[in-house]
Coordinates of C-alpha atoms and ligand atoms in Angstrom, one line a residue:
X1 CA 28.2 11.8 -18.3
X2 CA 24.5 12.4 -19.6
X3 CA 24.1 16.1 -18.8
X4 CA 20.2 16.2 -16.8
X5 CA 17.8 18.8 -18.1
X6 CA 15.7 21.0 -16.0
X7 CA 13.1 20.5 -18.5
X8 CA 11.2 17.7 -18.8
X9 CA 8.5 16.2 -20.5
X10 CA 7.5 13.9 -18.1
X11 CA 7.8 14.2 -14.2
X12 CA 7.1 11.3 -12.1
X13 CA 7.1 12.5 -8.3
X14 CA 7.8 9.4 -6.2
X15 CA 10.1 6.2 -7.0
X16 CA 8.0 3.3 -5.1
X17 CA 6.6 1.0 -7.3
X18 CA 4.0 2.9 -8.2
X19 CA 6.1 5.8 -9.8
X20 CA 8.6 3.0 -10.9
X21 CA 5.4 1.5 -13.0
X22 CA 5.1 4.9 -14.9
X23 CA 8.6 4.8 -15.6
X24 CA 8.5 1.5 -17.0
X25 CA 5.8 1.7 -19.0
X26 CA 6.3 6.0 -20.2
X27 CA 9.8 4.0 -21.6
X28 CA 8.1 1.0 -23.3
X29 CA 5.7 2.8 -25.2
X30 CA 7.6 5.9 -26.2
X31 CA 8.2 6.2 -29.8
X32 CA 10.5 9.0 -29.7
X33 CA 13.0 11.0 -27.6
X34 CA 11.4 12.2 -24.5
X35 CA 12.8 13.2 -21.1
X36 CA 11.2 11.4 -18.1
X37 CA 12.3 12.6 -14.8
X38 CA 11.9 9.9 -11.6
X39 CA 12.0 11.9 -8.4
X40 CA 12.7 10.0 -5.3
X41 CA 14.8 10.4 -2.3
X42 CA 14.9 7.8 -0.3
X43 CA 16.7 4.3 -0.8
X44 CA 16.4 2.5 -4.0
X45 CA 14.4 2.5 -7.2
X46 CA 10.7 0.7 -6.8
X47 CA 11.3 -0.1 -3.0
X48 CA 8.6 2.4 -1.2
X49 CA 7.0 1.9 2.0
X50 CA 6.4 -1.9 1.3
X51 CA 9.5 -3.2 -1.0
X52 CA 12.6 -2.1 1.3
X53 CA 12.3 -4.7 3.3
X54 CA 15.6 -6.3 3.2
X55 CA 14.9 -9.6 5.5
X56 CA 13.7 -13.0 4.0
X57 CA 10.7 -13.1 6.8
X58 CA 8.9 -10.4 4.7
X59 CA 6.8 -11.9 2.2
X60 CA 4.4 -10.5 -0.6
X61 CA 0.3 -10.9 1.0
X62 CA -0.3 -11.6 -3.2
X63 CA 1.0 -14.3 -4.7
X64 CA 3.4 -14.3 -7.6
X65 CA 0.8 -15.1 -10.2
X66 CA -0.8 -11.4 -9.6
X67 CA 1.9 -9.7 -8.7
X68 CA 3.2 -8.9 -12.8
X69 CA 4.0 -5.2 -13.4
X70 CA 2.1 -6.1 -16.7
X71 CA -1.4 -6.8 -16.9
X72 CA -1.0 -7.9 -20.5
X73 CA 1.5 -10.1 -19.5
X74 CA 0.1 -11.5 -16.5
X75 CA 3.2 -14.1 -16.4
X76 CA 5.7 -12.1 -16.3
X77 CA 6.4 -12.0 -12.3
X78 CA 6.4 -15.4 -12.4
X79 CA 8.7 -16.0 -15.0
X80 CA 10.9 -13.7 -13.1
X81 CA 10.7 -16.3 -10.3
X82 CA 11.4 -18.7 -13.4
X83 CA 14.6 -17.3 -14.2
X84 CA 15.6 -16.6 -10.7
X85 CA 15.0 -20.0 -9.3
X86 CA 15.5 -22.4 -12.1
X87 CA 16.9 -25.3 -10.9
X88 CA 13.9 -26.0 -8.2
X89 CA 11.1 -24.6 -10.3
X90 CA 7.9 -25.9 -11.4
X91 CA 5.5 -22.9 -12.7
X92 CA 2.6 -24.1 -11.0
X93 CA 3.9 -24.5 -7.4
X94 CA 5.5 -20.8 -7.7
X95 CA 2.8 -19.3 -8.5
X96 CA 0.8 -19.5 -5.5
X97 CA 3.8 -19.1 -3.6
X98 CA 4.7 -15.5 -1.2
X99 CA 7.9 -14.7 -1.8
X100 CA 10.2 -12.1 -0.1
X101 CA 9.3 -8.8 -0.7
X102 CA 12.4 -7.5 -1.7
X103 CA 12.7 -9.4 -4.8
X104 CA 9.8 -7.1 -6.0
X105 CA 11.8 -4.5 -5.7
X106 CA 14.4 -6.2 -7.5
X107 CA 12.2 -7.2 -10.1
X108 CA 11.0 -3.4 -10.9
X109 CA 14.3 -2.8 -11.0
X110 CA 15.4 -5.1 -13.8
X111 CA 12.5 -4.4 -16.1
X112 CA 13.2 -1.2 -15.9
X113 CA 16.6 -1.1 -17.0
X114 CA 15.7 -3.5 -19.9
X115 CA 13.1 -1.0 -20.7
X116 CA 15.8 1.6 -20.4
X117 CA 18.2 0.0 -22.7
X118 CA 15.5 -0.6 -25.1
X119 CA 13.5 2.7 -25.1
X120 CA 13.7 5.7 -27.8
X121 CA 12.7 7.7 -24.2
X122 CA 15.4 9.3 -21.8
X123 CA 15.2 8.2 -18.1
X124 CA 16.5 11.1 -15.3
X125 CA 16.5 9.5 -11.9
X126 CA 16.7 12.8 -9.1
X127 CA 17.4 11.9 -5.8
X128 CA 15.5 14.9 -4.0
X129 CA 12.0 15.9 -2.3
X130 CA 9.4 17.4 -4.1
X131 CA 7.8 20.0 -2.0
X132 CA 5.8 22.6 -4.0
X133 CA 4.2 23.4 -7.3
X134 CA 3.5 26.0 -9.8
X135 CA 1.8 26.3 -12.8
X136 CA 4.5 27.5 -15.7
X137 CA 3.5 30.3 -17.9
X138 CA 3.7 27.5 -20.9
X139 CA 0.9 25.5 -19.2
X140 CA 3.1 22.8 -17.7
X141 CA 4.6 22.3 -13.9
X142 CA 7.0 23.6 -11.9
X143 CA 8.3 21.9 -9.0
X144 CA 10.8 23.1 -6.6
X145 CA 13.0 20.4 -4.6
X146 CA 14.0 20.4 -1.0
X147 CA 17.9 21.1 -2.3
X148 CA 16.6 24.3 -3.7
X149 CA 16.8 22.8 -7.2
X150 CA 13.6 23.7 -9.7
X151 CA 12.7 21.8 -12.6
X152 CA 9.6 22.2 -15.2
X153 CA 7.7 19.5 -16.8
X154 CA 4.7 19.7 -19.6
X155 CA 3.0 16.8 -17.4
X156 CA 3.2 15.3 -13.8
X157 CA 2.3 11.9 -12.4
X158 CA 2.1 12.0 -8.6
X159 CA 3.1 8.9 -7.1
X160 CA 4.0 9.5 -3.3
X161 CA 1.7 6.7 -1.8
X162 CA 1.6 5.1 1.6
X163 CA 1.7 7.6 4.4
X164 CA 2.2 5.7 7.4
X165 CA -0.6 7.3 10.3
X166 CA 1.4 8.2 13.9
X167 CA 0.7 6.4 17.3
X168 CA -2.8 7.4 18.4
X169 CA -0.6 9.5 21.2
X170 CA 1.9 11.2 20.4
X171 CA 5.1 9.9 22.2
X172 CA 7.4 12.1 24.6
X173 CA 10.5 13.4 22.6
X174 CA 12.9 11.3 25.2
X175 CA 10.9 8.0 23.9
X176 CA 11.5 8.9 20.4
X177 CA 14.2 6.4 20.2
X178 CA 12.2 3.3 21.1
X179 CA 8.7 4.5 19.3
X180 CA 9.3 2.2 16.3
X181 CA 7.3 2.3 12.9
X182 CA 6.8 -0.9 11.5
X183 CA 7.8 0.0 8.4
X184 CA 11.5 0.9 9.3
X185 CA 12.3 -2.7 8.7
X186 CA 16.2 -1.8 10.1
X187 CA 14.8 -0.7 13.2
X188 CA 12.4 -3.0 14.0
X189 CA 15.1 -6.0 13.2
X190 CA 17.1 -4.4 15.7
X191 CA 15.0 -4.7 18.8
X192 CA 16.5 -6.9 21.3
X193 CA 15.7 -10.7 22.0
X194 CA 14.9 -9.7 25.5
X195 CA 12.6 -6.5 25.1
X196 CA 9.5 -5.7 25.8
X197 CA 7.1 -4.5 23.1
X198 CA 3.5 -3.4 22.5
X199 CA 2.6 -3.3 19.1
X200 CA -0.4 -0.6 18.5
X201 CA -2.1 -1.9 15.6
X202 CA -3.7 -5.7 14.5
X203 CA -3.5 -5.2 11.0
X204 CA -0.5 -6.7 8.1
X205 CA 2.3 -4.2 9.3
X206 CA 1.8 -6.1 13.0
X207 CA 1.8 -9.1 11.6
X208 CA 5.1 -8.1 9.7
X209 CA 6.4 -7.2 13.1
X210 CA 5.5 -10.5 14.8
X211 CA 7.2 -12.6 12.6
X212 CA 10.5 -10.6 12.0
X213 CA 10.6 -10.7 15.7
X214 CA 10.0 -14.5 16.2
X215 CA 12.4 -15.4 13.0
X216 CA 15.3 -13.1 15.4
X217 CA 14.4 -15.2 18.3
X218 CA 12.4 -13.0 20.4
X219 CA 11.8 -14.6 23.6
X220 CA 10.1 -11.7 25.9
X221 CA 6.7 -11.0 26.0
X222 CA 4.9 -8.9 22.8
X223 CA 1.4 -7.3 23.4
X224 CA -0.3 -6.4 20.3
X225 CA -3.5 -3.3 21.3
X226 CA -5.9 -2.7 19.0
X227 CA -9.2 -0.9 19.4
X228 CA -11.2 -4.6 17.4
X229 CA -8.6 -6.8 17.7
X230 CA -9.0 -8.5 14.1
X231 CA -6.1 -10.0 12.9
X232 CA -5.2 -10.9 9.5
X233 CA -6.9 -13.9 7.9
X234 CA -5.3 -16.2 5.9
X235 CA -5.6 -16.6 2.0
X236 CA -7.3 -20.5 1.3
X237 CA -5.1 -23.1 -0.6
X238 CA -7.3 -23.1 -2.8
X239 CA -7.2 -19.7 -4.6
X240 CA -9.9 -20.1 -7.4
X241 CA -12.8 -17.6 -7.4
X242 CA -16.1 -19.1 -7.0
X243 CA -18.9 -18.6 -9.7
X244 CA -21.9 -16.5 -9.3
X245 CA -23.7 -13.7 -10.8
X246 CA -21.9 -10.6 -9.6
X247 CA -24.2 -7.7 -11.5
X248 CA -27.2 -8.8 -8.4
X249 CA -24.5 -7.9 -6.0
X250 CA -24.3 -4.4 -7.7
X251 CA -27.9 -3.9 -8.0
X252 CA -28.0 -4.0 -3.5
X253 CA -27.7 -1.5 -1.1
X254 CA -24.7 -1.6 0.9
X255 CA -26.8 -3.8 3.7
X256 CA -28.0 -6.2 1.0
X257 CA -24.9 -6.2 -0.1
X258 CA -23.6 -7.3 3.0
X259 CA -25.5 -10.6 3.5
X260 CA -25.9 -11.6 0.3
X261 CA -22.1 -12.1 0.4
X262 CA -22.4 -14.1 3.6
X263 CA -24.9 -16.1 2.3
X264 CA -22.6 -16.9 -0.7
X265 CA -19.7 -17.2 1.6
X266 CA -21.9 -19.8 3.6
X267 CA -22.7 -21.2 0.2
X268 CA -19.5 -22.2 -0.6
X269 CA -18.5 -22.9 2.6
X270 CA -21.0 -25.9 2.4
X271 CA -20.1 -27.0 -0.9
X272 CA -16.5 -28.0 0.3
X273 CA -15.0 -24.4 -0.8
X274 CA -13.8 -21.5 1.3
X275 CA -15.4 -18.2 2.1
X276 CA -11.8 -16.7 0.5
X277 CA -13.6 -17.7 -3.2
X278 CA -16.3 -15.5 -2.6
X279 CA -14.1 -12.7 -1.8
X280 CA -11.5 -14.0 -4.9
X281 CA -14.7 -13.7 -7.0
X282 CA -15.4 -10.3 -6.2
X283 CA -11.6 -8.7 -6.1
X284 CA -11.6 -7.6 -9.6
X285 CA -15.0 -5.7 -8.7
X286 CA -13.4 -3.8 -5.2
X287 CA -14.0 -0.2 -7.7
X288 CA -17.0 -0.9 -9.1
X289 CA -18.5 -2.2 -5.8
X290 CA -17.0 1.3 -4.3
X291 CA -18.2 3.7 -6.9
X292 CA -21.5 2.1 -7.1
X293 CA -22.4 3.0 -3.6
X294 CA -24.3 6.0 -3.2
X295 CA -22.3 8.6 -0.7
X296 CA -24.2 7.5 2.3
X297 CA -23.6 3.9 1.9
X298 CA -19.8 4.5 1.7
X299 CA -20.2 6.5 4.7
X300 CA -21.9 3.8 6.3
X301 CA -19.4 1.5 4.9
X302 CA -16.5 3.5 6.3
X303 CA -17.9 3.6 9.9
X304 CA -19.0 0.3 10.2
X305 CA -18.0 -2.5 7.8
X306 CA -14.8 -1.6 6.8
X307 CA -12.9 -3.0 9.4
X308 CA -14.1 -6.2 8.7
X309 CA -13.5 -5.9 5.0
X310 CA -10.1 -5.2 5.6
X311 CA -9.2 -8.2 6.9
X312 CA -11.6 -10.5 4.4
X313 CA -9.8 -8.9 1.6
X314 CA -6.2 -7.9 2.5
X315 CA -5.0 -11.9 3.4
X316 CA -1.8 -13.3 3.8
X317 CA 0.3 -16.3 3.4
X318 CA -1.8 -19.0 5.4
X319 CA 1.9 -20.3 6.7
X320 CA 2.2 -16.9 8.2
X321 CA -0.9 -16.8 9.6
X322 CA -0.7 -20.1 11.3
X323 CA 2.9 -18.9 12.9
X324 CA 0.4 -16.0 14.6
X325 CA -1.7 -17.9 15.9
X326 CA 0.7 -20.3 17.3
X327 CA 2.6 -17.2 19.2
X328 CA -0.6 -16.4 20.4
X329 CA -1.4 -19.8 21.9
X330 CA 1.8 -20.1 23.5
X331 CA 1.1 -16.6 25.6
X332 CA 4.2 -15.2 23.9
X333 CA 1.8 -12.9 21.9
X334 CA -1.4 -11.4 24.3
X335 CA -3.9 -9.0 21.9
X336 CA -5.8 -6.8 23.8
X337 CA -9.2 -5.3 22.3
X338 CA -8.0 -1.5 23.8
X339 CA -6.7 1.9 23.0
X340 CA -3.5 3.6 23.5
X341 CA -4.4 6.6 25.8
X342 CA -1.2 7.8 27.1
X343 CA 2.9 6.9 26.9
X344 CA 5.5 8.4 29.1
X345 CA 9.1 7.6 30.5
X346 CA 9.2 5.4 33.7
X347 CA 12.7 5.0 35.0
X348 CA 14.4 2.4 32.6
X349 CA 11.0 1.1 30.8
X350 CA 7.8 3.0 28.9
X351 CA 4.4 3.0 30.9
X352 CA 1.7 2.8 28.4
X353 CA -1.6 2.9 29.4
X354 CA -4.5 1.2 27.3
X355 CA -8.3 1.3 27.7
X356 CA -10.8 -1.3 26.2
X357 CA -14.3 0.0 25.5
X358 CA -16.1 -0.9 28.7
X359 CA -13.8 1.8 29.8
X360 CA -11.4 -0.4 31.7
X361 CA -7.9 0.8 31.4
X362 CA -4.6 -1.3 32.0
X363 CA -1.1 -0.5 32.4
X364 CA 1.8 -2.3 30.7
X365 CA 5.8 -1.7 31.3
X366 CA 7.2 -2.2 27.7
X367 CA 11.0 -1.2 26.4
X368 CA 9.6 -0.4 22.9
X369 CA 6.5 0.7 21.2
X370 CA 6.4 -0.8 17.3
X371 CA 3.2 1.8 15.5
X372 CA 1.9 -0.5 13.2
X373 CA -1.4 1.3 12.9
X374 CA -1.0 1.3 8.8
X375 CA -1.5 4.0 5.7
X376 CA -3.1 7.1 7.0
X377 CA -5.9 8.1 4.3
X378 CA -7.1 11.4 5.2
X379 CA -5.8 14.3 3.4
X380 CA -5.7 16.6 5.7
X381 CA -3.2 14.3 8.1
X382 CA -1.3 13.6 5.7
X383 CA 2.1 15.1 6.9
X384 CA 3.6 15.7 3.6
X385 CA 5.0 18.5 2.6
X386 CA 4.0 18.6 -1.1
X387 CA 0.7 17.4 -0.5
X388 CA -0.1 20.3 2.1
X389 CA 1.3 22.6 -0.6
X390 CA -1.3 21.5 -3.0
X391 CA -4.2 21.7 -0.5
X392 CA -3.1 25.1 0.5
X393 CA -3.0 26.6 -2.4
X394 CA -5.9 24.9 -4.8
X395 CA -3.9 22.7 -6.7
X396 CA -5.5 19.7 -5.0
X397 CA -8.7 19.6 -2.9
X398 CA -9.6 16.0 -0.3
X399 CA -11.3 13.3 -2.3
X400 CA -14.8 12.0 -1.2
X401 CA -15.2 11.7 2.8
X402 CA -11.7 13.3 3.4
X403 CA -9.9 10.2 2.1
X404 CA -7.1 11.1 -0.2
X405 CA -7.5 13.5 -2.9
X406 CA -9.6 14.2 -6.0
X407 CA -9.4 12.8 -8.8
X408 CA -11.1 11.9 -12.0
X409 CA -11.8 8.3 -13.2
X410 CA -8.2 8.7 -16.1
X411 CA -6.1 10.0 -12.1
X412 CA -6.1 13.5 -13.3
X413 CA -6.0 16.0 -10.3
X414 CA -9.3 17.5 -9.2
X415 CA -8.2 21.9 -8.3
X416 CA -10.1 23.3 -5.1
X417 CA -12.1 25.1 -7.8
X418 CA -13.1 22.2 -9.3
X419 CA -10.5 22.7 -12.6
X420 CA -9.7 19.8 -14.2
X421 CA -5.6 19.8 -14.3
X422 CA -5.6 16.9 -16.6
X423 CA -1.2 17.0 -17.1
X424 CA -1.4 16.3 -13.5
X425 CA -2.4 12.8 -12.8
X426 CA -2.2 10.8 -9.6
X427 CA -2.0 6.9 -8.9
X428 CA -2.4 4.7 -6.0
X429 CA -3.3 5.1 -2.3
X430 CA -3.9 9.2 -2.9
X431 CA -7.1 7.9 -4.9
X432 CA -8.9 5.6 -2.3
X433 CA -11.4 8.6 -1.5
X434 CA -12.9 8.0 -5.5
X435 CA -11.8 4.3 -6.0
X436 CA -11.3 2.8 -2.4
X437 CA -9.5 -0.1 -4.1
X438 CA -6.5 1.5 -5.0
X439 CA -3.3 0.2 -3.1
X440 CA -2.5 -3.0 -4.6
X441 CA -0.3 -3.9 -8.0
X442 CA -3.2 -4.9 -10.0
X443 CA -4.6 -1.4 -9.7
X444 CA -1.6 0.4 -9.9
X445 CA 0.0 -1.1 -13.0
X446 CA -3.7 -0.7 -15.0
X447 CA -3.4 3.2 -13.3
X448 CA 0.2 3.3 -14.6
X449 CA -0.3 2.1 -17.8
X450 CA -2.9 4.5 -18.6
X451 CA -1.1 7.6 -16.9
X452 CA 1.9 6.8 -19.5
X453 CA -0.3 6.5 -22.6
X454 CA -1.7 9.7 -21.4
X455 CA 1.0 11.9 -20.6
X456 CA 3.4 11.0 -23.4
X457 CA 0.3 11.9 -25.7
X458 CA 0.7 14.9 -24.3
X459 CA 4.5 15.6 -24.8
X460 CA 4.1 15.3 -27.9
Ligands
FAD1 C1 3.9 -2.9 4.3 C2 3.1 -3.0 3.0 C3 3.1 -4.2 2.3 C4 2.4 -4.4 1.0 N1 2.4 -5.6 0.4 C5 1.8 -5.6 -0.8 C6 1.8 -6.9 -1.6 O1 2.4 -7.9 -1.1 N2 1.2 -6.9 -2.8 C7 0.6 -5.8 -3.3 O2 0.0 -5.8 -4.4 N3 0.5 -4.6 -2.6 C8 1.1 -4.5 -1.4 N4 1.1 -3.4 -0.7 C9 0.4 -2.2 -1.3 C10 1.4 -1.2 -1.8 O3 0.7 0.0 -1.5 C11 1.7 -1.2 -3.3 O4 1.9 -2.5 -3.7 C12 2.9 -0.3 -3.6 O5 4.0 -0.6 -2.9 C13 2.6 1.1 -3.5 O6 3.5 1.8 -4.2 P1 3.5 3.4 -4.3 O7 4.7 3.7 -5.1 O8 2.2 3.9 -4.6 O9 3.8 3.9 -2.8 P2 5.1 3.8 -1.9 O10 5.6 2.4 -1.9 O11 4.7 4.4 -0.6 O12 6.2 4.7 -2.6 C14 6.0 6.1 -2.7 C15 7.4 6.7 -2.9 O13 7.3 8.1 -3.1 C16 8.3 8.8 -2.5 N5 7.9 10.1 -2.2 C17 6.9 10.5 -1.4 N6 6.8 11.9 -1.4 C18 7.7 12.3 -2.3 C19 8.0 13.6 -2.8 N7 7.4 14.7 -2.3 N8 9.0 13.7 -3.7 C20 9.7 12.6 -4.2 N9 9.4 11.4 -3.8 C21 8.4 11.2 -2.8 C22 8.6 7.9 -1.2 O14 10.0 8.2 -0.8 C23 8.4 6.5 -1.7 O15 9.5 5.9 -2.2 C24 1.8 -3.2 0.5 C25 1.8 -2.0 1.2 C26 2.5 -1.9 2.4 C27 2.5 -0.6 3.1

């Protein structure tokens, strides 16, 4: 058995697909024998908050063509598929197709080892918690594990992504057991036929909910609360970017901004294309459009727009989206425009109460409450143990407007004092406070990729 070092050269803290990306391409690129440590504690390899889903009814919201852990290979998910699927395949169909999540996770996997038995690098996968840091007197990191374990590395790359926000209340310990999070895909499949359930949240993770529920069968009544009520939109058939001048979009405030790309959407919209090419047109730009904004027009953004950008630019599979809307039509499904203002035990069932925002409250009886409010993004909410470890102790300060944490345009860690800790680099959600657009797999594979060229520079 390969004996596992405490010292490392690399430490990747998180084995979703984001850390799984750094893995995969630290291994690629290395051109000598370095140790790479994956820590991750939870499930399997490149599965995270959105991958574990184990169920056929959850599909990717991207379609296989932009869903490659490589942008230089922009194929390669799809041959994947390719390979996979052989004997009904034609390229072109796949690629606009959403396929269950779970084969992303498998697909991480497999490149992975391939890049494993290829690589001149050494891969340690530790199946712990990271839960503090300290600086080591040789300039690198030291990281202590929940298990008590400690292990030093010359560089980091922090990869503990989505952090699921709680219920606005915060539920009675005796209804623990039937206060759900959407994201604990085993639990949710194993609500009964018959129950009741309110779903807090409008967003992707309720529509994940809806349609596990509906492909078990679910025949009771579902109320979905949510304080706007927008619900996912779908992605067009047609899923080519319409042409037009971006760089005037750039040169607007955040208001011009705003109706210029309804004008355009209304543009298209009249020329026999859909308001989804606009938004295609601009997806590669979600950074640039971000970081362009001057600090009071992301405020402004964050308060008033982005709720409605949300749902323009986070899509899904217009299939799924049509299956919504026929639950809703049939009364199965009822959305209420409200707020979740109190939850508590009554005899057999949960009486929550919901208010709308004329003030108007309503009662509904419900055997389970699914929390599919989505990732929270402020730092200091975050509750996660390492993160709060950072914050408390300088090693990380919030990123712009609370969101996430600091970080420099290459992901290295911003200190309280403003110290550039540039062996410390972060990718993905942590980073929406600087970059906003920083969730999805064409963002984190370009963050990856960069964060492995950078830290094995430095190993060397
Ligand atoms: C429900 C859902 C569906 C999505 N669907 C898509 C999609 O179809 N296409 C797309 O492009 N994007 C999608 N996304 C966006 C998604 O954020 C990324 O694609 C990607 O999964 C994020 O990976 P990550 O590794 O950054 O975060 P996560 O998937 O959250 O993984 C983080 C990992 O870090 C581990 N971890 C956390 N703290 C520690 C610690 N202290 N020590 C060790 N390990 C730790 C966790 O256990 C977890 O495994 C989806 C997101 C969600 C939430």
């Amino acid at each position: 058995m390969q004996k596992v070092p405490d010292v490392f050269d690399i430490a990747i803290v998180g084995g979703g697909a984001g850390g799984v990306l750094v893995a995969l391409h630290a291994l690629r690129r290395a051109s000598r024998a370095v140790d790479i440590a994956l820590v991750e504690p939870m499930g399997e390899l490149g599965e995270g908050a959105a991958y574990s889903a184990k169920t056929p009814e959850y599909l990717l919201n991207v379609p296989v063509a932009k869903m490659s852990a490589f942008a230089r290979l922009p194929n390669d998910f799809l041959d994947y598929q390719q390979a996979r699927h052989l004997s009904r395949f034609v390229a072109a169909e796949w690629a606009w197709r959403f396929v269950p999540r779970h084969e992303y996770a498998e697909y991480l996997r497999l490149r992975l080892r391939q890049a494993q038995e290829n690589s001149m690098a050494r891969l340690h996968v530790i199946r712990d918690l990271a839960v503090a840091m300290t600086d080591t007197a040789d300039g690198g990191i030291g990281l202590r594990l929940e298990r008590g374990r400690v292990m030093t590395a010359r560089s980091m790359a922090l990869c503990i992504g989505n952090l699921q926000k709680p219920l606005p209340v915060e539920p009675d310990p005796d209804m623990a057991e039937r206060c759900i999070d959407a994201w604990n895909y085993a639990k949710v499949d194993s609500i009964p036929h018959d129950a009741r359930v309110i779903i807090v949240g409008s967003g992707l993770s309720m529509a994940d909910t809806l349609l596990a529920l509906h492909a078990q069968g679910h025949d009771a009544a579902i109320d979905v609360v949510s304080r706007h009520a927008l619900l996912p939109l779908p992605h067009a058939q047609d899923q080519a970017p319409a042409d037009f001048d971006t760089d005037e979009l750039m040169r607007l405030d955040l208001r011009g901004r705003m109706r210029r790309l309804r004008e355009l959407a209304a543009l298209a919209q009249a020329q026999g294309r859909s308001w989804q090419s606009v938004m295609e047109r601009i997806r590669p730009l979600g950074q640039e459009l971000w970081c362009s904004m001057s600090s009071q027009d992301q405020r402004r953004f964050l308060r008033h727009v982005r709720r409605y950008w949300d749902v323009h630019r986070h899509r899904i599979d217009p299939a799924l989206e049509a299956s919504i809307r026929a639950m809703l039509d049939s009364g199965q499904v009822r959305l209420h425009r409200a707020g979740m203002r109190a939850a508590t035990v009554d005899g057999t069932q949960l009486r929550v109460e919901v208010s709308a925002g004329d003030g108007c409250r309503r009662t509904l009886w419900v055997d389970n409450i699914v929390n599919a409010t989505g990732v929270e993004l402020g730092a200091h909410a975050m509750k996660h143990a390492l993160l709060r470890h950072c914050l408390q102790n300088g090693y990380a300060r919030p990123g712009p407007h609370g969101l996430g944490i600091h970080t420099m345009p290459d992901g290295s860690l911003v200190a309280a004092d403003g110290n550039v800790r540039n062996h410390c680099r972060v990718l993905g959600s942590l980073r929406i406070g600087d970059l906003w657009e920083s969730l999805a797999i064409p963002e984190l594979r370009a963050q990856a990729e960069q964060i492995a060229r950078d830290l094995l520079e430095k190993s060397r």
